[in-house]
Short mmCIF file of C-alpha atoms and ligand atoms in Angstrom, two decimals:
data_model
loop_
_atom_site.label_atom_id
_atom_site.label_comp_id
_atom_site.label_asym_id
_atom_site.label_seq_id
_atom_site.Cartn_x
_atom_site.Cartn_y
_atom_site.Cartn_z
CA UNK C 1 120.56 123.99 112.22
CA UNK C 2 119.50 124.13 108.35
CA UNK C 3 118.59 121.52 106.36
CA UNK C 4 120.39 120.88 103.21
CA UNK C 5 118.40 121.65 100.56
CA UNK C 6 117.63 117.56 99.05
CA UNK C 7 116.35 117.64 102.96
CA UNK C 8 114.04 120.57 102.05
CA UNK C 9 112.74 118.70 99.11
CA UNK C 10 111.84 115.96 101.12
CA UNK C 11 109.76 117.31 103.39
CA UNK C 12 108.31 119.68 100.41
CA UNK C 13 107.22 116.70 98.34
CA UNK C 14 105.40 115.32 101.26
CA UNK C 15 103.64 118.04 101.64
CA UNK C 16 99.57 117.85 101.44
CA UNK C 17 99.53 114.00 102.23
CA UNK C 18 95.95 113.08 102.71
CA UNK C 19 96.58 112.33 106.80
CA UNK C 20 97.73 115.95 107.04
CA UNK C 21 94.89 117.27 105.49
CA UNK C 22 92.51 115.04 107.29
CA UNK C 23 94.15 116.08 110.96
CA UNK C 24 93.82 119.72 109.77
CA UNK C 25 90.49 119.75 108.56
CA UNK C 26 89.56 118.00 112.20
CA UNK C 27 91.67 120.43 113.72
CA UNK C 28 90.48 123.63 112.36
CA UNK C 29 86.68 122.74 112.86
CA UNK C 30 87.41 122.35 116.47
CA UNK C 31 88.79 126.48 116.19
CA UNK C 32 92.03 125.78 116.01
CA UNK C 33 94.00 128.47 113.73
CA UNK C 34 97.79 127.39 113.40
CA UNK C 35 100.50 127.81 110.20
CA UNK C 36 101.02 124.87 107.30
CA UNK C 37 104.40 124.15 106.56
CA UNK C 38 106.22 126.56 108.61
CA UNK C 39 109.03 127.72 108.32
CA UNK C 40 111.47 127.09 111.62
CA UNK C 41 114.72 127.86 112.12
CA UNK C 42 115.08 123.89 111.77
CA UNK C 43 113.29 123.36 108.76
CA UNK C 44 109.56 123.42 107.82
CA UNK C 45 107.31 121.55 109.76
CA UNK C 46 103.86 120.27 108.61
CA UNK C 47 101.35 122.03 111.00
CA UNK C 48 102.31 124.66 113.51
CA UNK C 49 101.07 126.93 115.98
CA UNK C 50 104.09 129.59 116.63
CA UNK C 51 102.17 132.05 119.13
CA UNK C 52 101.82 128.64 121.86
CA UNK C 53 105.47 126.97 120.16
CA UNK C 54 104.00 123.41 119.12
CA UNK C 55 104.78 121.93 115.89
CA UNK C 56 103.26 118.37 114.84
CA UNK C 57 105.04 116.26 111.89
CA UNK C 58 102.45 113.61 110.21
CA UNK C 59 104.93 110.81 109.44
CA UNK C 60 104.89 108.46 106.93
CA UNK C 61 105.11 104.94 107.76
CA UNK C 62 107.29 104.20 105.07
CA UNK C 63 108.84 107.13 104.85
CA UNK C 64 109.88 107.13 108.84
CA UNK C 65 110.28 104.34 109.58
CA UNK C 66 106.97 103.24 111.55
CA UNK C 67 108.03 100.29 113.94
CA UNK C 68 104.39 98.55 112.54
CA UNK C 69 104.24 99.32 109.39
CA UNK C 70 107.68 99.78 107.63
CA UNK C 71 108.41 97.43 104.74
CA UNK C 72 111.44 96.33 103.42
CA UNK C 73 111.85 96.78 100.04
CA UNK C 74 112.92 94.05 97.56
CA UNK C 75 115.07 95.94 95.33
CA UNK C 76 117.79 98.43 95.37
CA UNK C 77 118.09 97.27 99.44
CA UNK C 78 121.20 99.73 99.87
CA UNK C 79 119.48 102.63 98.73
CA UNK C 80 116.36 102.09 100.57
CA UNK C 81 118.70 101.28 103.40
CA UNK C 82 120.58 104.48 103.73
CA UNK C 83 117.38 106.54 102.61
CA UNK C 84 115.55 105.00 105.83
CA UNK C 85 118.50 106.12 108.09
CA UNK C 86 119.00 109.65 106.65
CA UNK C 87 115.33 110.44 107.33
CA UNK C 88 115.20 109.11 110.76
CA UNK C 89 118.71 111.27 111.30
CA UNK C 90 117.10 114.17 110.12
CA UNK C 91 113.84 113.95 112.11
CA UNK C 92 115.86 113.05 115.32
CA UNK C 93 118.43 116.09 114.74
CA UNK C 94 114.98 118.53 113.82
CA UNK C 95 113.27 117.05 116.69
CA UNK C 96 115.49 117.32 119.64
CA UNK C 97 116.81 121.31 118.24
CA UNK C 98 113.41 122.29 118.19
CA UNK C 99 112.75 120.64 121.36
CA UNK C 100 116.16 122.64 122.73
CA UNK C 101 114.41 125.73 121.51
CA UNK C 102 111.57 125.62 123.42
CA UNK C 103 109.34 124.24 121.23
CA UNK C 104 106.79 121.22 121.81
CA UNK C 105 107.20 118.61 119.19
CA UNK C 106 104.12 116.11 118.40
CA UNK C 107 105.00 113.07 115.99
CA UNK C 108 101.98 111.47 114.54
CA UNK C 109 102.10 108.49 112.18
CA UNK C 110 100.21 109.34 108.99
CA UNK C 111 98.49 105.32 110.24
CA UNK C 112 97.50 107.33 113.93
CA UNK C 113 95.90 110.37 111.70
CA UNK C 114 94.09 107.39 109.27
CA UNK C 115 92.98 105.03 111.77
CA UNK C 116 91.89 107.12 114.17
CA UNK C 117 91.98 110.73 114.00
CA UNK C 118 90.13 111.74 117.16
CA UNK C 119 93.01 110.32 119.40
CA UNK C 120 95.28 111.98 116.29
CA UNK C 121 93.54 115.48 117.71
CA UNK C 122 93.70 114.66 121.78
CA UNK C 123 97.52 113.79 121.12
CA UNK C 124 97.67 117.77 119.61
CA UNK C 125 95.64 119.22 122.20
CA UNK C 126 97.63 117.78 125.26
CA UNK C 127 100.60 119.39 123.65
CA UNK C 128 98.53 122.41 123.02
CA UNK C 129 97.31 122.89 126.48
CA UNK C 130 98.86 120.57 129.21
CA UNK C 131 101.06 122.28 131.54
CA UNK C 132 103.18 119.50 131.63
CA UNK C 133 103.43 118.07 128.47
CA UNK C 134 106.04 114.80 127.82
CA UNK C 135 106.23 113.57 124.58
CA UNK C 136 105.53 110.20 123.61
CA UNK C 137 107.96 107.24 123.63
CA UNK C 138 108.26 107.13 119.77
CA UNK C 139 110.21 104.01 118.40
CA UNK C 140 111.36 104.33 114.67
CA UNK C 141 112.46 101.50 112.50
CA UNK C 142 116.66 102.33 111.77
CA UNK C 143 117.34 99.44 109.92
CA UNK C 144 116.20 96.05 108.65
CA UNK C 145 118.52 92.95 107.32
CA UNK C 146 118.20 89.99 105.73
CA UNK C 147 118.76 86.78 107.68
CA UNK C 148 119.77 83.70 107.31
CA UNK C 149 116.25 82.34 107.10
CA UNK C 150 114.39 84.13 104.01
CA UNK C 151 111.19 84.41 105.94
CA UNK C 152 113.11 86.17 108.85
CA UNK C 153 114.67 89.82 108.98
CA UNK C 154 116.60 91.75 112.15
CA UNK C 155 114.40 95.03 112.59
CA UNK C 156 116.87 97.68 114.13
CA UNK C 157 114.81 99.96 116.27
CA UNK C 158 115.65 103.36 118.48
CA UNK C 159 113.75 105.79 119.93
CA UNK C 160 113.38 109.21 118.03
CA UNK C 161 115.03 111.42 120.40
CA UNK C 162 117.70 109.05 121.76
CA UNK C 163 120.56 108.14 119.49
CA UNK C 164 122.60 104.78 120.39
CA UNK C 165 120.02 102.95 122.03
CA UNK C 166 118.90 100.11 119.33
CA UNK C 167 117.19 97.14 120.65
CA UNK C 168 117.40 94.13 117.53
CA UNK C 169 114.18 92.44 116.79
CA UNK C 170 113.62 89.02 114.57
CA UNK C 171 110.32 89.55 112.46
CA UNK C 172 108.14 87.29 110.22
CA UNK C 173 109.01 89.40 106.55
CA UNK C 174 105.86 91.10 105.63
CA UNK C 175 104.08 89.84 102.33
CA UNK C 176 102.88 93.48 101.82
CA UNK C 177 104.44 95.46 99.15
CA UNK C 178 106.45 98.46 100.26
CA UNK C 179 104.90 101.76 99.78
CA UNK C 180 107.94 103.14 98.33
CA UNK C 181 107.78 104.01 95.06
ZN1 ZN K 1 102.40 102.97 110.65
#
């Protein structure tokens, strides 16, 4: 699978976030040695160790979706809307080919990596060296709607690597600005 290349961009413009360089620092003073922004047959990935096949996204919680932090935004709703589901398309599609390849996929939120980057590491090294090694349950915001009560809004969540299975959720509407630009 290739991405198209406004898919490319995407994850090109992210590139360098401070949460990626803060779990790579961390990682590489423990001796780790791995690849930034590799290229996969599935698209680049942010940090990844080819010779063991384990590749870690940092996520952004905007960006992705993040089930605690997402934030609707107050304009252009549509576009925001449709940008929100093409990501989390795109990292489910990556995710479960690269998965079908053989590789081991870790999913960090860039909040994980900021908050508290030790347990950011111990989620790489169990992929790194756990013979058995499932991958976390990883919910992703899909959608978000209005309701009928302005302080109200339906959050639309799913699972990353299962398509079809949204559970609805009524949520207090954050006061926080969106992170989006
Ligand atoms: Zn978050």
């Amino acid at each position: 699978m290739a991405l198209n290349r406004s898919e490319q961009m995407a994850r090109i413009q992210s590139k360098n976030t401070a949460p990626e360089r803060i779990l790579r620092s961390l990682l590489w003073t423990r001796g780790y040695r791995y690849r930034v922004h590799f290229k996969t047959p599935m698209g680049r990935v942010d940090v990844a160790f080819p010779t063991r096949k384990v590749v870690i996204f940092i996520d952004g919680c905007f960006w992705h979706g993040c089930p605690i932090h997402y934030v609707r935004p107050r304009s252009r709703a549509a576009f925001w809307s449709n940008k929100l589901k093409a990501n989390v398309e795109r990292d489910r599609r990556q995710t479960v080919a690269l998965e079908a390849a053989g590789w081991r996929v870790v999913h960090l939120w860039e909040h994980e990596v900021v908050e508290c980057p030790a347990a950011a590491v111990s989620q790489v090294e169990s992929a790194l060296t756990e013979e058995r090694w499932p991958p976390n349950f990883d919910l992703r915001v899909v959608k978000v709607l209005p309701c009928a009560r302005a302080s109200e809004e339906a959050w639309h969540l799913q699972p990353l690597r299962a398509d079809g299975d949204v559970r609805i959720e009524t949520r207090t509407r954050s006061n926080r600005r969106s992170k989006s630009p």
